[in-house]
Coordinates of C-alpha atoms and ligand atoms in Angstrom, one line a residue:
M1 CA -9.8 18.4 23.1
I2 CA -6.9 19.8 25.1
E3 CA -5.9 16.3 26.2
M4 CA -6.2 14.9 22.7
L5 CA -4.0 17.7 21.2
R6 CA -1.1 17.4 23.6
K7 CA 1.9 16.7 21.4
I8 CA 2.2 13.0 22.5
N9 CA -1.5 12.2 22.0
L10 CA -1.6 14.0 18.6
T11 CA 1.5 12.0 17.6
R12 CA 0.0 8.7 18.6
A13 CA -3.3 9.4 16.8
V14 CA -1.5 10.3 13.6
R15 CA 0.9 7.4 13.9
T16 CA -2.0 4.9 14.1
M17 CA -3.2 6.4 10.8
Q18 CA 0.3 6.3 9.3
E19 CA 0.3 2.6 9.9
L20 CA -2.8 2.1 7.9
F21 CA -2.4 4.9 5.3
P22 CA 1.4 5.7 5.1
E23 CA 1.1 7.8 1.9
E24 CA -2.0 9.8 3.0
Y25 CA -0.5 10.7 6.4
N26 CA 3.1 11.6 5.3
F27 CA 2.4 15.2 6.2
Y28 CA 3.5 14.7 9.8
P29 CA 7.2 14.5 10.4
R30 CA 8.6 11.2 11.8
S31 CA 8.3 11.4 15.5
W32 CA 9.3 9.4 18.6
I33 CA 7.9 9.6 22.2
L34 CA 10.4 10.3 24.9
P35 CA 11.6 8.9 27.2
E36 CA 9.9 5.6 26.4
E37 CA 11.1 5.4 22.7
Y38 CA 14.6 6.7 23.4
Q39 CA 16.3 3.5 22.6
L40 CA 14.3 3.0 19.4
F41 CA 15.1 6.6 18.3
S42 CA 18.7 6.2 19.1
T43 CA 19.0 2.8 17.2
Q44 CA 17.0 4.0 14.2
I45 CA 19.1 7.1 13.8
S46 CA 22.4 5.3 14.2
L47 CA 21.3 2.7 11.6
A48 CA 20.3 5.4 9.1
K49 CA 23.6 7.2 9.6
D50 CA 25.6 4.0 9.2
S51 CA 23.9 3.2 6.0
D52 CA 24.3 6.7 4.5
L53 CA 27.2 8.6 5.9
S54 CA 26.2 11.8 4.2
Q55 CA 23.0 11.9 6.4
K56 CA 23.1 14.6 9.0
P57 CA 19.5 14.9 10.1
T58 CA 18.5 17.4 12.7
F59 CA 15.7 16.8 15.3
I60 CA 13.5 19.1 17.3
I61 CA 12.5 18.2 20.8
K62 CA 9.2 19.5 22.1
P63 CA 7.9 19.0 25.6
D64 CA 4.5 17.4 25.8
G65 CA 1.8 20.0 26.5
G66 CA 4.2 22.8 25.8
S67 CA 3.3 25.9 23.9
Q68 CA 4.8 29.1 22.6
G69 CA 8.1 27.4 21.9
D70 CA 8.7 26.7 25.6
G71 CA 11.4 24.1 26.2
I72 CA 12.0 23.4 22.5
Y73 CA 15.5 22.8 21.3
L74 CA 17.3 21.2 18.3
I75 CA 19.9 18.4 18.3
R76 CA 21.8 16.6 15.7
D77 CA 22.8 13.6 17.7
P78 CA 20.6 11.5 20.0
G79 CA 23.3 11.7 22.7
D80 CA 22.5 15.5 23.0
L81 CA 19.0 14.8 24.3
R82 CA 18.5 16.5 27.6
V83 CA 15.8 13.8 28.3
I84 CA 17.5 10.5 29.0
A85 CA 15.6 7.3 28.7
G86 CA 14.1 6.0 32.0
S87 CA 14.6 9.2 33.9
H88 CA 11.7 11.1 35.3
T89 CA 12.3 14.1 33.0
K90 CA 9.3 15.6 31.2
Q91 CA 7.7 13.6 28.5
S92 CA 8.4 15.0 25.0
V93 CA 8.2 14.3 21.3
V94 CA 11.3 14.3 19.2
Q95 CA 10.7 14.9 15.6
E96 CA 12.5 15.1 12.4
Y97 CA 13.4 18.7 11.7
I98 CA 12.2 20.1 8.4
H99 CA 15.4 21.6 7.2
K100 CA 14.3 23.0 3.9
P101 CA 11.3 25.2 4.6
L102 CA 9.9 27.6 2.1
L103 CA 11.4 31.1 2.7
I104 CA 10.1 34.5 2.0
D105 CA 12.4 37.4 2.2
K106 CA 15.0 34.8 3.3
L107 CA 12.8 34.1 6.5
K108 CA 11.2 31.0 7.7
F109 CA 7.5 31.3 8.4
D110 CA 4.6 29.1 9.4
I111 CA 0.9 29.3 8.9
R112 CA -1.8 29.5 11.5
L113 CA -5.2 28.4 10.2
Y114 CA -8.4 28.4 12.1
V115 CA -10.6 25.4 11.8
L116 CA -14.1 25.0 13.3
V117 CA -15.2 21.4 14.3
K118 CA -18.9 22.1 14.2
S119 CA -20.0 18.7 15.2
L120 CA -18.5 15.2 15.7
E121 CA -21.6 13.2 14.7
P122 CA -22.1 13.9 11.9
L123 CA -18.6 15.2 11.3
E124 CA -18.7 18.8 10.2
I125 CA -15.5 20.8 9.6
Y126 CA -15.1 24.4 8.4
I127 CA -11.8 26.1 7.5
A128 CA -11.2 29.8 7.6
K129 CA -10.3 31.1 4.2
E130 CA -7.8 33.6 5.7
G131 CA -5.1 32.8 8.2
L132 CA -1.9 34.2 9.6
S133 CA 1.7 33.8 8.5
R134 CA 4.2 34.3 11.3
F135 CA 7.7 35.1 10.4
C136 CA 11.1 34.4 12.0
T137 CA 13.1 37.5 12.6
E138 CA 16.6 36.2 11.7
P139 CA 17.4 35.0 8.1
Y140 CA 17.2 31.3 7.8
Q141 CA 20.2 29.0 7.4
E142 CA 20.0 25.2 7.2
P143 CA 20.8 23.8 10.6
S144 CA 24.4 23.4 11.6
Q145 CA 26.1 22.8 14.9
K146 CA 26.8 26.5 15.1
N147 CA 23.2 27.8 14.6
L148 CA 21.1 25.2 16.4
S149 CA 20.4 27.5 19.3
H150 CA 19.3 30.5 17.1
V151 CA 15.6 30.5 18.1
F152 CA 14.8 33.5 15.9
M153 CA 16.1 31.7 12.9
H154 CA 14.5 28.3 13.5
L155 CA 11.3 28.8 15.5
T156 CA 8.4 30.9 14.1
N157 CA 6.5 31.4 17.3
Y158 CA 5.1 34.9 17.6
S159 CA 5.7 34.9 21.4
L160 CA 9.4 34.3 20.8
N161 CA 10.1 36.5 17.8
V162 CA 8.2 39.5 19.3
Q163 CA 11.0 39.7 21.8
S164 CA 13.7 40.1 19.0
G165 CA 14.7 43.6 18.1
N166 CA 14.0 42.7 14.5
F167 CA 10.2 42.1 15.0
V168 CA 8.2 44.4 12.7
H169 CA 4.7 45.3 13.7
S170 CA 3.0 46.5 10.6
D171 CA -0.4 48.1 9.8
S172 CA -0.2 46.5 6.4
L173 CA -1.5 43.0 6.0
S174 CA 1.3 42.0 3.6
S175 CA 4.4 43.1 5.3
G176 CA 6.0 42.8 8.8
S177 CA 6.5 39.8 11.0
K178 CA 2.9 38.7 11.0
R179 CA 1.0 38.8 7.7
T180 CA -2.2 37.4 6.3
F181 CA -1.8 34.1 4.6
S182 CA -3.6 35.3 1.5
S183 CA -0.8 38.0 1.1
V184 CA 1.7 35.2 1.1
L185 CA -0.3 33.2 -1.4
Y186 CA -0.5 36.3 -3.7
R187 CA 3.2 36.6 -3.5
L188 CA 3.7 33.0 -4.4
A189 CA 1.1 33.2 -7.2
S190 CA 3.1 36.1 -8.7
K191 CA 6.1 33.8 -8.9
G192 CA 4.0 31.2 -10.7
V193 CA 3.2 28.9 -7.9
D194 CA 0.0 26.9 -8.2
I195 CA -1.7 28.2 -5.1
K196 CA -4.9 26.3 -5.7
K197 CA -2.8 23.1 -5.2
V198 CA -1.3 24.5 -2.1
W199 CA -4.7 25.2 -0.7
S200 CA -6.2 21.8 -1.6
D201 CA -3.1 20.1 0.0
I202 CA -3.7 22.1 3.2
I203 CA -7.4 21.3 3.2
S204 CA -6.6 17.6 2.9
L205 CA -4.1 17.8 5.7
V206 CA -6.7 19.4 8.0
I207 CA -9.4 16.9 7.2
K208 CA -7.0 13.9 7.6
T209 CA -5.7 15.3 10.9
I210 CA -9.3 15.6 12.3
I211 CA -10.2 12.1 11.0
A212 CA -7.2 10.9 13.1
L213 CA -8.5 12.7 16.2
V214 CA -12.2 11.8 15.9
P215 CA -12.1 8.2 17.2
E216 CA -10.7 9.2 20.7
L217 CA -12.8 12.3 20.8
K218 CA -15.9 10.2 20.4
V219 CA -14.9 8.0 23.4
Y220 CA -14.5 11.1 25.5
Y221 CA -17.6 12.6 24.1
Q222 CA -19.8 9.5 24.7
A223 CA -18.5 9.2 28.3
D224 CA -19.9 12.7 28.9
I225 CA -22.9 12.7 26.6
P226 CA -24.3 9.2 26.2
P227 CA -26.0 8.5 22.8
G228 CA -29.6 9.3 22.6
K229 CA -29.5 11.7 25.5
P230 CA -30.0 15.4 24.7
G231 CA -26.7 17.0 25.4
P232 CA -25.1 20.4 24.9
T233 CA -24.2 21.4 21.3
C234 CA -20.4 21.4 21.4
F235 CA -18.1 22.9 18.9
Q236 CA -14.5 23.9 18.9
I237 CA -12.2 26.4 17.0
L238 CA -8.8 24.8 16.5
G239 CA -5.6 26.5 15.5
F240 CA -3.6 24.4 13.0
D241 CA 0.1 25.3 12.7
I242 CA 1.4 24.3 9.3
L243 CA 4.8 24.7 7.7
L244 CA 5.4 24.8 3.9
M245 CA 8.4 23.0 2.7
K246 CA 10.6 24.4 -0.1
N247 CA 8.8 22.1 -2.5
L248 CA 5.4 23.6 -1.2
K249 CA 4.3 20.5 0.6
P250 CA 2.4 21.4 3.8
V251 CA 3.6 19.8 7.0
L252 CA 1.6 19.6 10.2
L253 CA 3.5 21.1 13.2
E254 CA 0.8 21.0 15.8
V255 CA -2.8 21.7 16.6
N256 CA -3.9 24.1 19.3
A257 CA -7.1 23.5 21.2
N258 CA -7.0 27.1 22.6
P259 CA -5.8 29.4 19.8
S260 CA -5.5 33.0 20.8
M261 CA -8.2 35.2 19.6
R262 CA -6.5 38.4 20.7
I263 CA -6.7 41.3 18.2
E264 CA -4.3 43.6 19.8
H265 CA -0.7 43.5 20.7
E266 CA 1.4 45.0 23.4
Q267 CA 3.6 47.9 22.4
E268 CA 6.0 50.1 24.2
V269 CA 4.5 53.5 23.6
S270 CA 7.1 55.4 25.7
P271 CA 10.1 54.0 27.5
G272 CA 8.9 51.4 30.0
V273 CA 5.2 52.1 29.3
F274 CA 3.3 49.4 27.5
E275 CA -0.1 49.6 26.0
Y276 CA -2.4 47.3 24.0
V277 CA -2.7 48.6 20.5
P278 CA -5.0 47.2 17.7
S279 CA -3.3 44.6 15.4
P280 CA -5.0 45.0 12.0
V281 CA -3.7 41.6 10.7
D282 CA -5.2 39.7 13.7
E283 CA -8.4 41.6 13.4
E284 CA -8.6 40.8 9.7
V285 CA -8.3 37.1 10.4
K286 CA -9.9 36.5 13.8
V287 CA -13.0 38.6 13.8
G288 CA -14.4 36.7 10.8
V289 CA -13.6 33.4 12.5
I290 CA -15.6 34.3 15.6
R291 CA -18.4 36.0 13.7
D292 CA -18.9 33.0 11.3
T293 CA -18.7 30.5 14.1
L294 CA -21.5 32.3 15.9
R295 CA -23.5 32.5 12.7
L296 CA -23.1 28.8 12.1
M297 CA -23.8 27.8 15.7
D298 CA -26.7 30.2 16.3
P299 CA -29.7 27.9 17.0
A300 CA -32.2 30.4 15.4
Q301 CA -30.1 30.7 12.3
K302 CA -29.7 26.9 12.2
K303 CA -33.4 26.4 12.3
S304 CA -34.2 28.8 9.5
L305 CA -31.4 27.4 7.4
T306 CA -32.4 23.7 7.7
S307 CA -35.3 24.3 5.3
Y308 CA -32.8 25.1 2.5
P309 CA -30.7 22.5 0.7
E310 CA -27.2 22.3 2.1
H311 CA -25.4 23.8 -0.9
Q312 CA -27.5 27.0 -0.4
Q313 CA -26.9 27.3 3.3
E314 CA -23.4 28.7 3.0
E315 CA -24.6 31.4 0.6
M316 CA -27.6 32.1 2.8
L317 CA -25.4 32.9 5.7
G318 CA -23.9 35.7 3.7
S319 CA -27.3 37.3 3.1
P320 CA -29.2 39.9 5.1
V321 CA -29.5 39.0 8.8
R322 CA -32.9 37.4 9.4
G323 CA -35.2 37.4 12.4
T324 CA -33.0 39.7 14.6
G325 CA -34.8 42.9 14.1
E326 CA -31.9 44.1 12.0
E327 CA -33.4 43.2 8.6
G328 CA -31.5 44.6 5.7
R329 CA -28.1 44.6 7.4
V330 CA -25.8 42.6 5.3
L331 CA -23.1 40.6 7.0
P332 CA -19.8 40.0 5.1
S333 CA -19.8 36.8 3.2
M334 CA -18.7 33.7 5.0
C335 CA -15.0 33.4 5.7
L336 CA -15.5 29.8 7.0
K337 CA -15.7 27.3 4.2
Q338 CA -17.2 23.9 4.8
V339 CA -14.9 21.1 3.9
F340 CA -16.6 18.2 5.5
P341 CA -19.0 16.6 4.7
K342 CA -18.4 18.5 1.5
Y343 CA -15.5 16.3 0.6
T344 CA -16.7 13.1 2.2
K345 CA -16.2 11.0 -0.9
Q346 CA -12.5 11.6 -1.1
F347 CA -11.9 11.0 2.6
S348 CA -14.4 8.5 4.0
Y349 CA -12.2 5.5 3.3
L350 CA -9.8 6.9 5.9
R351 CA -12.4 6.5 8.6
T352 CA -11.4 2.9 9.5
V353 CA -10.3 3.5 13.0
E354 CA -13.7 5.2 13.6
R355 CA -15.3 1.9 12.6
I356 CA -13.1 0.1 15.2
T357 CA -14.1 2.7 17.7
A358 CA -17.8 2.0 17.0
L359 CA -17.1 -1.6 18.1
F360 CA -15.3 -0.4 21.1
L361 CA -18.1 1.9 22.1
R362 CA -20.7 -0.8 21.5
F363 CA -19.0 -3.2 24.0
L364 CA -18.0 -0.6 26.5
G365 CA -21.3 -1.0 28.2
V366 CA -21.4 1.1 31.3
K367 CA -22.3 4.7 31.0
G368 CA -19.5 7.1 31.5
N369 CA -16.8 4.4 31.1
M370 CA -13.9 4.8 28.8
R371 CA -12.3 1.5 29.2
L372 CA -13.3 -2.0 28.2
G373 CA -13.3 -4.7 30.9
P374 CA -12.3 -8.3 30.2
T375 CA -16.0 -9.3 30.0
G376 CA -16.7 -6.7 27.3
F377 CA -13.6 -7.9 25.4
R378 CA -14.8 -11.5 25.5
T379 CA -18.3 -10.4 24.4
F380 CA -16.8 -8.6 21.5
I381 CA -14.8 -11.8 20.4
R382 CA -17.8 -14.0 20.9
N383 CA -20.4 -11.8 19.3
C384 CA -18.2 -11.2 16.3
K385 CA -17.4 -15.0 16.2
L386 CA -13.6 -14.5 16.3
S387 CA -12.8 -17.4 18.5
N388 CA -12.7 -21.1 17.5
S389 CA -10.8 -24.2 18.3
H390 CA -7.5 -22.5 17.3
F391 CA -8.2 -19.4 19.2
S392 CA -9.8 -20.2 22.5
M393 CA -11.4 -17.9 25.0
A394 CA -8.6 -18.6 27.3
T395 CA -6.2 -17.3 24.7
V396 CA -8.5 -14.3 24.3
D397 CA -8.1 -13.6 28.0
I398 CA -4.4 -13.8 27.8
L399 CA -4.4 -11.4 24.8
Y400 CA -6.5 -9.0 26.8
I401 CA -4.4 -9.2 29.9
D402 CA -1.1 -8.8 28.0
I403 CA -2.1 -5.8 26.0
T404 CA -4.0 -4.1 28.9
R405 CA -1.2 -4.7 31.4
R406 CA 1.4 -3.2 29.0
W407 CA -0.6 -0.1 28.5
A408 CA -1.3 0.2 32.2
S409 CA 2.4 0.0 33.0
M410 CA 2.9 3.2 31.0
L411 CA 0.2 4.8 33.0
P412 CA 1.1 4.4 36.6
D413 CA -1.4 7.0 37.8
S414 CA -4.2 5.4 35.9
R415 CA -7.4 5.4 37.9
E416 CA -9.7 3.6 35.5
A417 CA -8.7 -0.1 34.9
G418 CA -9.3 -1.8 31.6
M419 CA -8.6 -1.5 28.0
G420 CA -8.6 2.0 26.5
L421 CA -9.3 2.7 22.9
Q422 CA -5.8 2.7 21.6
A423 CA -5.1 -0.7 23.3
F424 CA -8.2 -2.0 21.7
V425 CA -7.2 -0.7 18.3
E426 CA -3.8 -2.5 18.8
A427 CA -5.7 -5.7 19.7
F428 CA -7.8 -5.3 16.6
F429 CA -4.9 -4.8 14.3
Y430 CA -3.3 -7.9 15.9
L431 CA -6.4 -10.0 15.3
A432 CA -6.6 -8.7 11.7
Q433 CA -3.0 -9.5 11.0
R434 CA -3.4 -13.0 12.3
R435 CA -6.5 -13.7 10.3
F436 CA -5.7 -12.2 6.9
K437 CA -1.9 -12.8 6.8
S438 CA -0.8 -11.9 3.4
L439 CA -2.6 -8.6 2.9
P440 CA -1.5 -5.1 3.6
L441 CA -2.5 -3.9 7.1
R442 CA -5.3 -1.6 5.9
E443 CA -6.9 -4.4 4.0
Q444 CA -6.5 -6.8 6.9
V445 CA -8.2 -4.4 9.2
V446 CA -11.1 -3.6 6.8
S447 CA -11.6 -7.3 6.2
L448 CA -11.8 -8.0 9.9
L449 CA -14.2 -5.0 10.3
E450 CA -16.5 -6.5 7.7
V451 CA -16.5 -9.8 9.5
C452 CA -17.4 -8.1 12.8
E453 CA -20.0 -5.7 11.3
A454 CA -21.6 -8.6 9.4
Q455 CA -21.9 -10.7 12.5
L456 CA -23.3 -7.9 14.6
E457 CA -25.8 -7.0 11.8
N458 CA -27.0 -10.7 11.7
Q459 CA -27.5 -10.5 15.4
G460 CA -29.4 -7.3 15.0
R461 CA -31.7 -9.1 12.6
G462 CA -32.2 -11.8 15.3
D463 CA -29.9 -14.5 13.9
P464 CA -30.1 -17.0 16.7
G465 CA -26.7 -18.4 15.9
G466 CA -25.1 -15.0 16.2
A467 CA -25.5 -13.6 19.7
L468 CA -23.9 -14.9 22.8
P469 CA -25.6 -12.8 25.3
E470 CA -22.8 -12.2 27.8
D471 CA -23.0 -8.6 28.8
S472 CA -25.8 -8.2 26.2
T473 CA -27.6 -5.3 27.8
A474 CA -24.4 -3.3 27.5
S475 CA -23.7 -4.3 24.0
T476 CA -27.2 -3.6 22.6
R477 CA -27.3 -0.2 24.1
R478 CA -24.6 0.9 21.8
S479 CA -24.7 1.0 18.0
V480 CA -22.1 0.7 15.3
S481 CA -23.8 3.5 13.4
C482 CA -20.7 5.7 13.1
G483 CA -18.9 2.9 11.3
R484 CA -20.8 1.6 8.4
T485 CA -23.1 4.4 7.6
Q486 CA -20.3 6.9 7.3
T487 CA -17.6 4.8 5.9
G488 CA -19.7 3.3 3.3
R489 CA -17.9 0.1 2.3
T490 CA -18.5 0.6 -1.4
Q491 CA -16.7 3.9 -1.3
H492 CA -13.4 2.5 -0.2
P493 CA -11.2 2.9 -3.3
H494 CA -8.7 0.4 -2.0
H495 CA -11.2 -2.1 -0.9
M496 CA -10.8 -5.7 -1.6
S497 CA -13.4 -8.1 -0.6
T498 CA -11.2 -10.5 1.5
S499 CA -13.5 -11.3 4.3
A500 CA -13.6 -15.0 4.9
P501 CA -16.0 -15.6 7.7
G502 CA -15.2 -19.3 8.0
Q503 CA -11.5 -18.7 8.2
A504 CA -10.0 -19.4 11.6
L505 CA -7.9 -17.2 13.7
S506 CA -4.8 -19.3 14.5
A507 CA -3.4 -19.3 18.0
P508 CA -1.6 -16.0 18.8
Q509 CA 2.0 -15.8 19.7
L510 CA 1.4 -14.8 23.2
C511 CA 4.8 -13.5 23.8
S512 CA 4.2 -10.6 21.5
P513 CA 0.6 -9.8 20.9
A514 CA 1.4 -6.2 20.2
T515 CA 3.4 -7.1 17.1
P516 CA 6.2 -4.7 16.2
R517 CA 3.7 -2.0 15.1
R518 CA 3.9 -0.2 18.4
A519 CA 7.4 0.7 19.4
S520 CA 7.3 0.5 23.1
S521 CA 5.4 1.7 26.1
Q522 CA 2.5 4.1 25.6
D523 CA 1.5 6.8 28.0
Y524 CA -2.2 6.4 27.5
R525 CA -4.2 9.2 29.0
L526 CA -7.8 8.5 28.2
H527 CA -8.6 8.5 31.9
Q528 CA -7.6 12.1 32.3
R529 CA -10.4 14.6 31.9
L530 CA -10.0 18.0 30.6
R531 CA -8.2 20.0 33.2
P532 CA -8.8 23.7 33.6
T533 CA -5.2 24.1 34.7
H534 CA -4.0 24.2 31.1
K535 CA -2.6 27.5 29.9
G536 CA -5.2 29.9 28.7
N537 CA -5.5 31.0 25.1
V538 CA -2.1 31.5 23.8
E539 CA -0.7 33.4 20.9
N540 CA 1.7 30.9 19.7
Ligands
ADP621 P1 4.8 25.1 20.5 O1 3.5 24.5 20.8 O2 5.7 25.2 21.6 O3 4.7 26.3 19.6 P2 5.5 23.8 17.9 O4 5.3 22.3 17.6 O5 4.4 24.7 17.3 O6 5.5 24.0 19.5 O7 6.9 24.2 17.5 C1 7.3 25.5 17.6 C2 8.0 26.0 16.3 O8 9.1 25.2 16.0 C3 7.1 26.0 15.1 O9 6.3 27.1 15.1 C4 8.1 25.9 14.0 O10 8.6 27.1 13.6 C5 9.2 25.0 14.6 N1 9.0 23.6 14.3 C6 8.3 22.7 15.0 N2 8.4 21.5 14.5 C7 9.2 21.6 13.5 C8 9.7 20.6 12.5 N3 9.4 19.3 12.6 N4 10.5 21.1 11.6 C9 10.9 22.4 11.5 N5 10.4 23.3 12.3 C10 9.7 22.9 13.3

């Protein structure tokens, strides 16, 4: 999870979704990966400026894997980047700066929300009903050359603002530099803001972000815990950082895999003497998150709950503690609210990349592997009947080599050879674009998925014409279950039945199999396992 949520990987995962669902994923600011996309960034910005001279956008540069505002700075001109293309400087993300945030008391603030991913398969997501609002300590002004370096005005990080002389520690939940999110919502409601809409937009943002992360997480997960094998029950509490724009639209800033659960803060009790003192606002928010996570994950609780229908389970968790010898003690009602699968219907059509991932996993073969070899890729093409006289297996091999080599060149320290998930998704998009030329990308991709899934289903039923048993032991070991059962073809509101199984893939233009959809090189890090060296829990 730590690896997935590094700024570059999160950006890549969201960008893949933006290509398929631009409207649905417009909650993430336009971003470029540095240094590899420096030229692209520079060119796009100059073109935009040339076409509209009034444009003076600001950009925020964030080092990959950074936290607590470390190394972050603002620029107004690509020439001011401290990371120059091609140099060995740290990898970063450069992002459009949201210059009109919602202000309260003239201060910029962001929202920290805690989200529990209870399980990946099936996907279960809970959101804490209460969160934190973290305020800047210097009144906000729109960015100008003069104020770009004013961190207390532009960055909402607690760790930075607490160092400002203006930081207010308050025992009240609705004042000071850190408040509850509900207190902010009450304040907005009193001004006539439709806070239900704000909440539902935030819930959508969270669900969509997790849907973007799930495909790669599944590859990591399956490498460690192969399907069908009893494995540990894993869960994760994530910290979502969200900014509200002046027009109340929520924007995703980042997701923390290790959100701080500290409920006290350091205070200078006498000159030079620091002590940890309780922080009521942190306690109000975080204790409930931990308590309810334990309630939800507790195997005994889970067992006793499964005999009740799902809609009753949430209520049951708020009722007297059972089976612990503490009968009669009533726990507070749940602060974690289930949002998935509760809202499956609205969001399942977004799980297209997961269906591609199901194919990828099916053909991966070897246990613990995260990259597809050339044989696995050929088997995928053959079993899905994607090759023909216009698209020979030799061409397939060249496509494989071309995409895999390009991805490998961005990963000089790669230990595992082969095609990673993102490269496979790129190949899949390419195949879909070639086969279903005139459709929008998402329909091209869904159509190709239907072709592949139908072929594999036929083979599952023993269609003798279907299977070409190259690497067959590997492919049969996997299943495409996470694709079709969850995505439910009929539920796709934008679905058009465009599959044309007989239609041939024409010969690819081998010079550019990647198509312009990927800007340039990609630092693909699937091979890297979670490293314990990452900074511990941080209060952002
Ligand atoms: P870090 O992990 O170092 O905290 P963030 O991505 O959370 O990095 O950014 C730090 C702070 O910068 C955020 O809390 C927010 O106040 C501000 N910020 C980040 N991205 C943007 C953006 N695109 N527009 C406006 N402000 C931003």
